[in-house]
Coordinates of C-alpha atoms in Angstrom, one line a residue:
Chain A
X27 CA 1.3 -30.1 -9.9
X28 CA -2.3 -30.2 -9.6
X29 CA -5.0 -27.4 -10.3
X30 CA -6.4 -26.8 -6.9
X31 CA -8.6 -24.0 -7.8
X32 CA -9.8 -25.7 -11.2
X33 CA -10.5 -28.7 -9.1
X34 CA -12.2 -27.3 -6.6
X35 CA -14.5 -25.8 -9.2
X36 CA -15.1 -28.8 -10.9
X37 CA -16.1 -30.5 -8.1
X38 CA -18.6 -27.5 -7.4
X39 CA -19.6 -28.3 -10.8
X40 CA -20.7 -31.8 -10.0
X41 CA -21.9 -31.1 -6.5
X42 CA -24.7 -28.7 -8.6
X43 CA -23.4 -25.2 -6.9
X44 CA -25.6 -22.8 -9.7
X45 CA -23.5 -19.5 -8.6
X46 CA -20.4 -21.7 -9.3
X47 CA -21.7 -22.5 -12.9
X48 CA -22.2 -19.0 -13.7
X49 CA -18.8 -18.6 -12.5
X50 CA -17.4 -21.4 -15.0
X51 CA -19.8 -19.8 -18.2
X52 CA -18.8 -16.2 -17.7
X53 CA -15.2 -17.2 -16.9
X54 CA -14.5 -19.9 -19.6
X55 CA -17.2 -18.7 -22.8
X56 CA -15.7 -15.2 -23.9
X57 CA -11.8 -17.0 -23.7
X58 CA -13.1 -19.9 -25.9
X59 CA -15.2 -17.8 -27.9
X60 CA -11.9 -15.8 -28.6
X61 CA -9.6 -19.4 -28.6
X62 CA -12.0 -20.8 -31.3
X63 CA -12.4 -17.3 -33.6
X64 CA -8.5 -17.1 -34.1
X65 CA -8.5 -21.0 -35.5
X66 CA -11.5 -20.5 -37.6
X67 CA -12.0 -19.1 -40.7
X68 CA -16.1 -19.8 -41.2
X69 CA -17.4 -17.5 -38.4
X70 CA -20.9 -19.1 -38.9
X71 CA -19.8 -22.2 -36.8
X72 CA -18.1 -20.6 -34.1
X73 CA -21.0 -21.2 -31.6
X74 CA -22.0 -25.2 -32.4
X75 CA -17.7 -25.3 -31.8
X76 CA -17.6 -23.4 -28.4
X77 CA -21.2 -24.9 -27.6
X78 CA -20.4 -28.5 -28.1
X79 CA -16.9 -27.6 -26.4
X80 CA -18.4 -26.3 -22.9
X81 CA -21.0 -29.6 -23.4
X82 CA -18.6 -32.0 -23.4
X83 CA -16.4 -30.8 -20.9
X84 CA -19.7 -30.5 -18.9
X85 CA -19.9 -33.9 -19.5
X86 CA -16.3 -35.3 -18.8
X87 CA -16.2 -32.6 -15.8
X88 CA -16.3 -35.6 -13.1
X89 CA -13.2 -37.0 -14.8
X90 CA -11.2 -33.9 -14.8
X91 CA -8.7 -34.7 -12.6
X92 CA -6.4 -31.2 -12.1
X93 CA -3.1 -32.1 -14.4
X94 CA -4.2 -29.4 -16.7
X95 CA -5.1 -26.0 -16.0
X96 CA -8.9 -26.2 -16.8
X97 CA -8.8 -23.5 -19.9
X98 CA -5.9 -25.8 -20.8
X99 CA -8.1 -28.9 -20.9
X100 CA -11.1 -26.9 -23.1
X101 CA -8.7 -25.7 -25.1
X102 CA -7.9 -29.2 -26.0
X103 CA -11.4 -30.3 -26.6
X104 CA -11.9 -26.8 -28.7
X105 CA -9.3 -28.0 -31.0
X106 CA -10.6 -30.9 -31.0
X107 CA -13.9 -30.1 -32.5
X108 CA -12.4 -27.5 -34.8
X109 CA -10.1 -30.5 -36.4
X110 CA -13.6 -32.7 -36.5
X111 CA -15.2 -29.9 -38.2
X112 CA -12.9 -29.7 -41.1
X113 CA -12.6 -33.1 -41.1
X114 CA -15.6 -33.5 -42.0
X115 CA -16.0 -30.5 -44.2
X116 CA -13.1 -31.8 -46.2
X117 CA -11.0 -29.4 -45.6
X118 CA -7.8 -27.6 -43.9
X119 CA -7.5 -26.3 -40.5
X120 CA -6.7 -22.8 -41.3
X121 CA -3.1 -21.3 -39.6
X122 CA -3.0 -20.2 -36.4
X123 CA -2.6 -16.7 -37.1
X124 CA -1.3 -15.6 -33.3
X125 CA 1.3 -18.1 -33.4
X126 CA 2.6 -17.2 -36.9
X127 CA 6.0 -16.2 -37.4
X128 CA 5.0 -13.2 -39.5
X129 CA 3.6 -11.1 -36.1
X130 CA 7.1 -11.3 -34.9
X131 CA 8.1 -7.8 -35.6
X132 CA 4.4 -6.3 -34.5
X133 CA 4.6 -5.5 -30.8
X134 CA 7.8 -3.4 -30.9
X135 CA 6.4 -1.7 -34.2
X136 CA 3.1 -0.9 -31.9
X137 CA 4.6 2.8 -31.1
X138 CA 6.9 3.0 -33.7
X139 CA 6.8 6.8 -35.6
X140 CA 8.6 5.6 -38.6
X141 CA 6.1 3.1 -40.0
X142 CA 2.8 3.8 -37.4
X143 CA 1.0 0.0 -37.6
X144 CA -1.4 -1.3 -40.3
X145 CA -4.9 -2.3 -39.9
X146 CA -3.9 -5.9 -40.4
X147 CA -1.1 -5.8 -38.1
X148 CA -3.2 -4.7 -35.3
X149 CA -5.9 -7.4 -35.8
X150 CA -2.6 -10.0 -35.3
X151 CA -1.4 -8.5 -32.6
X152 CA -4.6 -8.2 -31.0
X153 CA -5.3 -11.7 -31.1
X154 CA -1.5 -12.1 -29.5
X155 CA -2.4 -10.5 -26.6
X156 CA -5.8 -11.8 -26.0
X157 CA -4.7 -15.1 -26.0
X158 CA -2.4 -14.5 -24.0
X159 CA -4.5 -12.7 -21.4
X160 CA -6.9 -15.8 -21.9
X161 CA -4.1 -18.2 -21.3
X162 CA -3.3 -16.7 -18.0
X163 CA -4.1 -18.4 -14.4
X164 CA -7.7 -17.5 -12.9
X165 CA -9.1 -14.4 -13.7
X166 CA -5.4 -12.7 -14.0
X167 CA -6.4 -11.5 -17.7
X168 CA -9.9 -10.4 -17.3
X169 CA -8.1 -8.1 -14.1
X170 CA -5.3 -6.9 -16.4
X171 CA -7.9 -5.9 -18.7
X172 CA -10.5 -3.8 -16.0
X173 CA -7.4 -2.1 -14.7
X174 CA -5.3 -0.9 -18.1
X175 CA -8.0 -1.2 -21.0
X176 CA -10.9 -0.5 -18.8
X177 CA -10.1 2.2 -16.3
X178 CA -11.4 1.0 -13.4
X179 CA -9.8 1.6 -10.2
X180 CA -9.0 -0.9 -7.6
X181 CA -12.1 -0.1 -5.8
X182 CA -14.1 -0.8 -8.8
X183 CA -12.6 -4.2 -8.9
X184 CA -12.7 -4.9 -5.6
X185 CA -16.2 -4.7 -5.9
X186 CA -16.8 -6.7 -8.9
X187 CA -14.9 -9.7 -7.9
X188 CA -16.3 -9.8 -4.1
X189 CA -13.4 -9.4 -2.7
X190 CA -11.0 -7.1 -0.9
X191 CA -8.9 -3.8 -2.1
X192 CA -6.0 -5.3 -0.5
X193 CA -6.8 -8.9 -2.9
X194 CA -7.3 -7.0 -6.0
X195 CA -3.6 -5.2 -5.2
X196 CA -2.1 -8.9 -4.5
X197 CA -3.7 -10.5 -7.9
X198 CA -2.8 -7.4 -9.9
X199 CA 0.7 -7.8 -8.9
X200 CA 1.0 -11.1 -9.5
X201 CA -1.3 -11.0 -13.4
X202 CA 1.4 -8.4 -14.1
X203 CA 4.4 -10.6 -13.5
X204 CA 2.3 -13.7 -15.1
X205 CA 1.9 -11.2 -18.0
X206 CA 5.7 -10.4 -18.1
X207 CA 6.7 -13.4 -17.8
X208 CA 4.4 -14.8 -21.1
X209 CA 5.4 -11.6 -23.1
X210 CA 8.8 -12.2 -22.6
X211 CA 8.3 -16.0 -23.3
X212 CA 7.0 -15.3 -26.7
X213 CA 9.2 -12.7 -27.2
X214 CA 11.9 -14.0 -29.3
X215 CA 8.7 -14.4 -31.7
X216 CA 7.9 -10.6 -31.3
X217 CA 11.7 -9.6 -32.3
X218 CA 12.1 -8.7 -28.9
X219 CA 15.5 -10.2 -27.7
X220 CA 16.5 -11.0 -24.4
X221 CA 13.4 -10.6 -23.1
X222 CA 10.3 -8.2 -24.2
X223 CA 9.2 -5.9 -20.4
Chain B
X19 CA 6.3 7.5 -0.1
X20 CA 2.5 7.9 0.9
X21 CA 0.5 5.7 -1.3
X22 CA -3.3 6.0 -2.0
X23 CA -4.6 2.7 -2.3
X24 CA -7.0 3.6 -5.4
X25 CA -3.8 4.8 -7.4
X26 CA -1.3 2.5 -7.9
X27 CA 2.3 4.5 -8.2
X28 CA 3.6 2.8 -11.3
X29 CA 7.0 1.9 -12.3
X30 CA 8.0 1.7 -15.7
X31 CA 7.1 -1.9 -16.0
X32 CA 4.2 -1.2 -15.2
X33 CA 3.4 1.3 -17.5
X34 CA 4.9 -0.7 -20.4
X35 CA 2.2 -3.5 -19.4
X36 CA 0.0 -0.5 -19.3
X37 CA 0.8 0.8 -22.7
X38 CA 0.8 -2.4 -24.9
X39 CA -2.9 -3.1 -23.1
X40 CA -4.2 0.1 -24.1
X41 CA -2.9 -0.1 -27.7
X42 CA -4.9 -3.2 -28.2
X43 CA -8.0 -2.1 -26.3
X44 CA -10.7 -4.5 -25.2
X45 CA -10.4 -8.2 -25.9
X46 CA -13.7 -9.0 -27.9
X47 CA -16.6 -10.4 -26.5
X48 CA -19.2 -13.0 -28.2
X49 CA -22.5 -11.8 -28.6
X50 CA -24.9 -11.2 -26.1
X51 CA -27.3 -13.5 -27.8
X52 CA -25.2 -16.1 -28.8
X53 CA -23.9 -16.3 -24.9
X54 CA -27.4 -17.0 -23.9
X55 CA -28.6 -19.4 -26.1
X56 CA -25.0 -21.2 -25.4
X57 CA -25.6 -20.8 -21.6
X58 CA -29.2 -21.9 -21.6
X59 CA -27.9 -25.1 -23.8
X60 CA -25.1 -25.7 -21.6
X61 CA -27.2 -25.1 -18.1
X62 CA -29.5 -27.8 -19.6
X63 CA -26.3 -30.2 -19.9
X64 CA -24.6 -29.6 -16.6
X65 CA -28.3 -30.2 -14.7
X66 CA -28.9 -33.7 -16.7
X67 CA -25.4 -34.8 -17.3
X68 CA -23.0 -33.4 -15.0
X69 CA -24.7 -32.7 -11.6
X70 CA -24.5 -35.9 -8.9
X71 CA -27.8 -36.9 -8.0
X72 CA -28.5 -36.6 -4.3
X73 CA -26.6 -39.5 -2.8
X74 CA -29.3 -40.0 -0.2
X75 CA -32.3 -40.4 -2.5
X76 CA -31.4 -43.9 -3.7
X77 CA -31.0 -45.2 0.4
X78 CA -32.9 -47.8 1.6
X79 CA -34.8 -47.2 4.9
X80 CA -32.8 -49.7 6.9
X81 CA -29.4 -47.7 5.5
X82 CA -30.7 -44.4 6.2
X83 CA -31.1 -45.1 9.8
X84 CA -27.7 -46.6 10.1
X85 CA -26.2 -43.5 8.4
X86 CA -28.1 -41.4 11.1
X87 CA -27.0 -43.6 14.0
X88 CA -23.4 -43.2 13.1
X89 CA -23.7 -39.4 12.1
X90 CA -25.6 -39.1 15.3
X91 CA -22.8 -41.1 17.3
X92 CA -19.7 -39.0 15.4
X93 CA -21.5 -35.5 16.2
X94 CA -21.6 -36.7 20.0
X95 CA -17.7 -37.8 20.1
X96 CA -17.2 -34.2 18.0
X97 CA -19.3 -32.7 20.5
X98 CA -17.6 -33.6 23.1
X99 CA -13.7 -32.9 21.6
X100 CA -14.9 -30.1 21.6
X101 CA -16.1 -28.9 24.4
X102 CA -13.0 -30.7 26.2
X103 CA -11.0 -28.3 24.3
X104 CA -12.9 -25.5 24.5
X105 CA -12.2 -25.2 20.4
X106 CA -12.1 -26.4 17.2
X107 CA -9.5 -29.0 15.9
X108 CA -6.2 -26.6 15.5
X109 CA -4.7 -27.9 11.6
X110 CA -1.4 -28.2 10.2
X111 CA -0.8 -24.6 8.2
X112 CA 3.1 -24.7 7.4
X113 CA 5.5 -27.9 7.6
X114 CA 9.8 -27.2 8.3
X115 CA 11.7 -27.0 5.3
X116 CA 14.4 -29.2 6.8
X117 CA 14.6 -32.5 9.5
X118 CA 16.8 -31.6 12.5
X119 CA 15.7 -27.8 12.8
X120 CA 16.8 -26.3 15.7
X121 CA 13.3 -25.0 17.1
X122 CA 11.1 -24.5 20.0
X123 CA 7.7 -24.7 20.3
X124 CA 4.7 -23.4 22.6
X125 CA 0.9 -23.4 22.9
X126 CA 0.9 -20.6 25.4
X127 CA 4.0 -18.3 24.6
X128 CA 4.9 -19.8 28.5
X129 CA 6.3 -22.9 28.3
X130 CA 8.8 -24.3 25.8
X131 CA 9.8 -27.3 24.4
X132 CA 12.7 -28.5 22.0
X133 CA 10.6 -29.6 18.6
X134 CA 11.4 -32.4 16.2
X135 CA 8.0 -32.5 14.3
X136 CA 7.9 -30.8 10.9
X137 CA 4.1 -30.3 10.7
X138 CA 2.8 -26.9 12.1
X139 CA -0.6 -26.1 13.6
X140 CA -2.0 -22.8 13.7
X141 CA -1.8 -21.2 16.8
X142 CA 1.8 -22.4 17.8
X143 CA 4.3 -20.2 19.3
X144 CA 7.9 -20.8 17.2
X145 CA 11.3 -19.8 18.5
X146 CA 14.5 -20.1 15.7
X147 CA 17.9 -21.3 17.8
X148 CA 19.5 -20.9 14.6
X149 CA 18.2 -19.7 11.3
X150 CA 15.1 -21.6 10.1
X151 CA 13.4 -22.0 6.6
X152 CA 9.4 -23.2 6.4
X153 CA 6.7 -23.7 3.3
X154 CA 2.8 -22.4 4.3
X155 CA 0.1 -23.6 3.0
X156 CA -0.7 -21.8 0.4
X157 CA 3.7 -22.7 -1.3
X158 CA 4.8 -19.6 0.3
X159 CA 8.1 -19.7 2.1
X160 CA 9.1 -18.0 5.1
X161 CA 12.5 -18.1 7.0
X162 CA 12.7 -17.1 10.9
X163 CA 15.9 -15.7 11.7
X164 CA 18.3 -17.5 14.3
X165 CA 16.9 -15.7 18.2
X166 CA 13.8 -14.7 16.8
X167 CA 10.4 -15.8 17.7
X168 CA 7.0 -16.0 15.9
X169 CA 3.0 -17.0 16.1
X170 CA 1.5 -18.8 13.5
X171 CA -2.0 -17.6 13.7
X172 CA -2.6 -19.6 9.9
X173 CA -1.3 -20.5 7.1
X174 CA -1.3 -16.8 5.9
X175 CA -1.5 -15.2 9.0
X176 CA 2.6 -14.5 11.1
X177 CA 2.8 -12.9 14.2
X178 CA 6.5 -11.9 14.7
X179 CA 7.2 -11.4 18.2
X180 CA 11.2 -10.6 17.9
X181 CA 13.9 -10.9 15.2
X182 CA 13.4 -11.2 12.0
X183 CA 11.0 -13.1 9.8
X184 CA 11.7 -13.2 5.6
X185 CA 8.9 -14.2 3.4
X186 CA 9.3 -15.2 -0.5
X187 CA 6.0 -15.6 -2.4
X188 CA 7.8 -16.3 -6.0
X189 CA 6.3 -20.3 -5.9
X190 CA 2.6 -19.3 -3.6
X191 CA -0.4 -20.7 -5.4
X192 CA -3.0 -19.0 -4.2
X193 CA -3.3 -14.9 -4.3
X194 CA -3.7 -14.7 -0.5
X195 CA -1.8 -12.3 0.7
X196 CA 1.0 -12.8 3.6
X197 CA -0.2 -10.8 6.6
X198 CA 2.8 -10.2 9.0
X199 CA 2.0 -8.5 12.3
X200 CA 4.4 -6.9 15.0
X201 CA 3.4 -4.6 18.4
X202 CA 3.9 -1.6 16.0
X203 CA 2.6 -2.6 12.5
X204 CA 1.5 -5.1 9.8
X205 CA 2.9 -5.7 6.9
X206 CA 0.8 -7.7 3.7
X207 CA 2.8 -8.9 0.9
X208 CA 1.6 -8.2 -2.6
X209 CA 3.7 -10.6 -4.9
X210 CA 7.4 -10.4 -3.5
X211 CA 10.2 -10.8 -1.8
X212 CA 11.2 -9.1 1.5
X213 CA 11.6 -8.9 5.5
X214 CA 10.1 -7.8 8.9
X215 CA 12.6 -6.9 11.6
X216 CA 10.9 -6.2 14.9
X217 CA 12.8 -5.1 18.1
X218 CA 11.8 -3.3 21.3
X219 CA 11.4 0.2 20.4
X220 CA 11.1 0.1 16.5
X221 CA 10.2 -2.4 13.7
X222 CA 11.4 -2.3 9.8
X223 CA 10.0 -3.2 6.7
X224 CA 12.7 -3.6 3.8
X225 CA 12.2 -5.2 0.5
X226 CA 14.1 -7.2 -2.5
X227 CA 11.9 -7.7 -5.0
X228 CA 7.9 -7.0 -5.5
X229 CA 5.8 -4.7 -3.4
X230 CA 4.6 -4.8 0.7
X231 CA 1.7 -3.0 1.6
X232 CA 2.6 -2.0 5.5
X233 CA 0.0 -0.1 7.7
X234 CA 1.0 1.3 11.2
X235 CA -1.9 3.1 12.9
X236 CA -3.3 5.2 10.3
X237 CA 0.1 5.6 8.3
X238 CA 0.1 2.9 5.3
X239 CA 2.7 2.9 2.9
X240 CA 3.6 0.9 -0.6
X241 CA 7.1 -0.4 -0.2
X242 CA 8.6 -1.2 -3.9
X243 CA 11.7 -3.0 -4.4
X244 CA 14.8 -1.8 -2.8
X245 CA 13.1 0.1 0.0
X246 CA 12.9 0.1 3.4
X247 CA 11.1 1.6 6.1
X248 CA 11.8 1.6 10.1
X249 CA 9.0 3.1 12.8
X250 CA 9.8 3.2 16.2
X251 CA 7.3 3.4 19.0
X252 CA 7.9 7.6 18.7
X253 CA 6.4 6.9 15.4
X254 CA 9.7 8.2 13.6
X255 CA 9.3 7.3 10.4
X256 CA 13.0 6.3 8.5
X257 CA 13.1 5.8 4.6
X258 CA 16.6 4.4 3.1
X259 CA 17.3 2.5 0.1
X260 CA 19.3 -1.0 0.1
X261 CA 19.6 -3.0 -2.8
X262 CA 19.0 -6.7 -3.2
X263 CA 23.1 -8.0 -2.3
X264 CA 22.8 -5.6 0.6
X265 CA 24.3 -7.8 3.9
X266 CA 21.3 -7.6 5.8
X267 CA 19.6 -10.2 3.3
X268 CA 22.7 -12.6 3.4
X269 CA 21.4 -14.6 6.3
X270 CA 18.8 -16.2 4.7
X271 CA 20.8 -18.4 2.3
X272 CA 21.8 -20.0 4.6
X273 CA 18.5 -21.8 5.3
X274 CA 17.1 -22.0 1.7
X275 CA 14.7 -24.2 1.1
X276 CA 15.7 -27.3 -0.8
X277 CA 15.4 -27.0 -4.9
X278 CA 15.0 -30.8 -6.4
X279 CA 16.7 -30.2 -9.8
X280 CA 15.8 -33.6 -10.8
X281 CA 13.7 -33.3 -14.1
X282 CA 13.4 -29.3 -14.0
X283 CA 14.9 -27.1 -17.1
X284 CA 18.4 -25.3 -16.8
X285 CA 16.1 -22.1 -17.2
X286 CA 13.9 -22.6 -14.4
X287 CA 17.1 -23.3 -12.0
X288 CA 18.7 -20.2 -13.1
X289 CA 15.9 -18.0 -12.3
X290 CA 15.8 -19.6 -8.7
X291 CA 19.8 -19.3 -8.0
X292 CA 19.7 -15.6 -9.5
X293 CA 16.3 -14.9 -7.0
X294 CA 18.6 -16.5 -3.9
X295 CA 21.4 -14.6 -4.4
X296 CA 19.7 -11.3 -5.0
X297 CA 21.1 -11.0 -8.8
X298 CA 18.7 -10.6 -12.1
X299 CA 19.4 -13.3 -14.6
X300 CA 20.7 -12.3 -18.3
X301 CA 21.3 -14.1 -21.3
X302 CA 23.8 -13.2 -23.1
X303 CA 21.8 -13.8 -26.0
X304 CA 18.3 -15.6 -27.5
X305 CA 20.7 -18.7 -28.3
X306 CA 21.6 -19.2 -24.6
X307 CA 17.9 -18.5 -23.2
X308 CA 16.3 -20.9 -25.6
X309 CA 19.5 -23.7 -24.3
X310 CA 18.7 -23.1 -20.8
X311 CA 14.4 -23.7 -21.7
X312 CA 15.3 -26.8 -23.6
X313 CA 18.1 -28.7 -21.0
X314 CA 16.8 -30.8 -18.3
X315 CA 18.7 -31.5 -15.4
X316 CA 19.1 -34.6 -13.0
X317 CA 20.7 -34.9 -10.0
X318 CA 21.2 -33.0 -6.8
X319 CA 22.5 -29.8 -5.3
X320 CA 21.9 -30.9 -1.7
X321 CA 24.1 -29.0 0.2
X322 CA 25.5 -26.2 -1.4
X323 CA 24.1 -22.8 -1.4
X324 CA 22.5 -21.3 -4.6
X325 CA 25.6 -19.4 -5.3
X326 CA 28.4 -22.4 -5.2
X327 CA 25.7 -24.6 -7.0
X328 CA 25.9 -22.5 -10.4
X329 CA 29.1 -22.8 -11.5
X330 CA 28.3 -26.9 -11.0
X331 CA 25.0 -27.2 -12.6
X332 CA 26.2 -25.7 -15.4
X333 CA 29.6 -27.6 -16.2
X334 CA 27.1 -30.4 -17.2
X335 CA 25.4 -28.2 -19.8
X336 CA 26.7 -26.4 -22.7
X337 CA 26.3 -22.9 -20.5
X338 CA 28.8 -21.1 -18.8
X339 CA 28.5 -18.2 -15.8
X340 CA 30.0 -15.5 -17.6
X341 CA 30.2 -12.7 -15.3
X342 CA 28.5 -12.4 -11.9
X343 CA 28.2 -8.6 -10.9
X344 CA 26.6 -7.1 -7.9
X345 CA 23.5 -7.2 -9.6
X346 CA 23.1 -9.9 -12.2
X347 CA 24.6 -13.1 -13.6
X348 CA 24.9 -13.1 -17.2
X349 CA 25.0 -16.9 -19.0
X350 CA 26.1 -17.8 -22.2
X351 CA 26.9 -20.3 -24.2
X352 CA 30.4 -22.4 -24.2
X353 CA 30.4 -21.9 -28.1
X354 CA 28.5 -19.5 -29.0

């Protein structure tokens, strides 16, 4: 199935639409930013990674053709340059510490009384969720996070997207299933079984 | 149930959502500096590399006044559609679900005609002889119950004159919302399944999974899952509860859309039959689940209904239906 929206912005993209570039950086920079940090172990070449990540898509965005979801498809070229980079530093791609088996038991430990969470723990389970927000479609994450992290009210949102009360109410709804429905996918890795909310 | 837009009444899934987000607090942002050195970098990029250069700068003279003839010559023949008309081109917003519906149609609400097309335009009247299942634009599926009779204003936009008009946005792609309007009240879905039932002196709102937001008048409401509402024209407001096997739902199976199981996993069926017939899907354990992500089926359930294709799909696989209740169907495996 294709991407309509991501196509639709990549064809803004090419046409030259500046309000729709600002839309791609601010969307696409912080989740790569993020993508990239949890894969990297030398902090000091996180930018020249994400940077030369957004540039080449930038520069492939005409060919872009909608089978992946767009983060998808920078997510590919991230990885991409991160293997380059410790190719040619000689050296191993560090594990992926959100997708290690030892975070399993994290997220129902979260409120546990018995044996409250370390400091490491949280760090892993942190960058669980944040990919996780980052890996969902649109701007379901970044809502997720204004609503529950944040505080803001719908309004608020509303306002910040440019759109209605009534859309904010519709796109919470459905992030919160989209949410759900990932949590409970990775679940089995949390020690969650059957399904996590 | 009086709802306040700006304060969302919150079940507990919601709160759970609510309470994992808050233990983990803000995702982390890159620096502000290093976001605009990146930006200013990239900007330069998409300008040089990625932006199409003005197709009409490289155009010879002699082309340039051919292009304007014709564009001149189209905005004429335009010009004139549309002022035959007296508006603009109407577009295909929702297509028929199956060939051989038994429909009418009408531009006017006056005049009817038996319909064979599958292709919708906006602004058609729609009349259901018998139960009737269509996709919008935007993937959402609505059904038209058999006597009843609707507008399509857009692809997001239903007018339901009489009867009954169901609406599932489980496979919509966009977040557009599903406006439904009656003589008495609207009703907007927000990421659900549920139904509008309007008759002379009363219409009723009643859901089966996912929240409506209905307005009538001044009164708006948040209808959750297993709620419905019915206003008549005295503005009596009734609240009951039904649950998602309750009979009033029943008529829609019979006009399902078609599911291709060709190529899709075991899991992904599942969820649909268990979302047709109004059940929750359980594993009996992780062992089935992660069976039913990895097995991909082939071949067709044409046919049957969601409910006598279960037991079928799964003879081919190593799952079994082990109990269906009123409210779930639990699978497991055939040796565990």
């Amino acid at each position: 199935m294709k991407n309509e929206e991501d196509l639709a912005l990549a064809s803004a993209l090419v046409a030259g639409d500046e309000r729709m570039f600002t839309y791609f950086f601010e969307l696409y920079f912080p989740r790569l930013f993020r993508f990239a940090k949890t894969r990297m172990d030398d902090e000091s070449a996180i930018e020249d990674i994400v940077q030369t990540t957004m540039m080449n898509a930038m520069r492939g965005i005409k060919n872009y053709r909608g089978e992946a979801a767009m983060f998808t498809w920078l997510c590919q070229i991230c990885r991409n340059e991160i293997n380059q980079y410790y190719r040619k530093h000689a050296r191993q791609v560090p594990e992926v510490q959100a997708d290690d088996d030892a975070i399993r038991p994290i997220l129902e430990r979260l409120e546990s009384q018995d044996s409250p969470v370390d400091d490491y723990e949280m760090m892993q389970i942190r960058q669980l969720i944040a990919e996780i927000l980052d890996f969902l479609p649109g701007r379901y994450g970044q809502a997720l996070e204004w609503k529950y992290v944040l505080g803001l009210s719908v309004t608020e949102i509303a306002e910040r997207l440019d759109t209605t009360e009534l859309a904010v109410q519709s796109m919470l709804s459905r992030a919160r299933s989209a949410f759900r429905k990932a949590i409970n996918e990775v679940s089995p890795q949390l020690g969650i079984p059957g399904g996590g909310l | 149930m009086n709802h306040d837009m700006n304060n969302d009444r919150k079940n507990s899934s919601e709160q759970d959502i609510e309470r994992i987000l808050e233990s983990v607090g803000p995702l982390e942002l890159p620096p502000e500096d290093m976001a605009a050195r990146v930006k200013a970098n990239l900007k330069q990029v998409w300008l040089e590399e990625a932006v199409n250069e003005n197709p009409s700068t490289g155009l010879s003279r002699q082309w340039f006044g051919i292009a304007a003839a014709v564009a001149m010559v189209t905005f004429v023949v335009l010009l004139s559609n549309l002022m035959e008309s007296g508006s603009a081109p109407r577009q295909v917003v929702a297509s028929i679900d199956h060939t051989g519906a038994n429909i009418e149609t009408s531009i006017d609400g006056a005049s009817w005609k038996a319909s064979t097309s599958q292709e919708l335009l906006d602004g058609i009247y729609l009349r259901a002889l018998e139960p009737v299942s269509m996709t919008l634009e935007n993937k959402m599926n609505a059904r038209l119950a058999s006597g009843s009779t609707m507008v399509l204003h857009a692809g997001n936009h239903i007018e339901l004159l009489n009867g009954s008009l169901y609406a599932d946005s489980h496979e919509s792609e966009s977040s557009d919302s599903l406006l439904i309007e009656t003589a008495f009240g609207s009703a907007r879905d927000i990421g659900t399944q549920f139904q509008v039932t309007a008759t002379e002196d009363q219409w009723s709102v009643q859901v089966r999974e996912g929240e409506v937001l209905i307005a009538d008048g001044g009164y708006e409401d948040l209808l959750q899952s297993g709620e419905k509402i019915s206003i008549g024209n005295d503005d009596q407001v009734t609240e009951s509860q039904l649950d998602s096997r309750d009979a009033s739902w029943r008529w829609t199976e019979s006009v399902r859309p078609e599911f291709n199981i060709e190529g899709r996993h075991l899991n992904e069926y599942l969820e649909w039959a268990a979302r047709e017939t109004g059940r929750e899907l359980r594993y009996v354990n992780d062992s089935a689940k992660q069976s039913a992500k990895s097995s991909v089926l082939s071949g067709t359930i044409a046919g049957l209904s969601a409910a006598d294709s279960v037991d079928l799909v799964l003879s081919t696989t190593d799952l079994r239906l082990l109990e269906t209740s009123e409210t779930a169907m639990i699978v497991g495996l055939v040796n565990p």
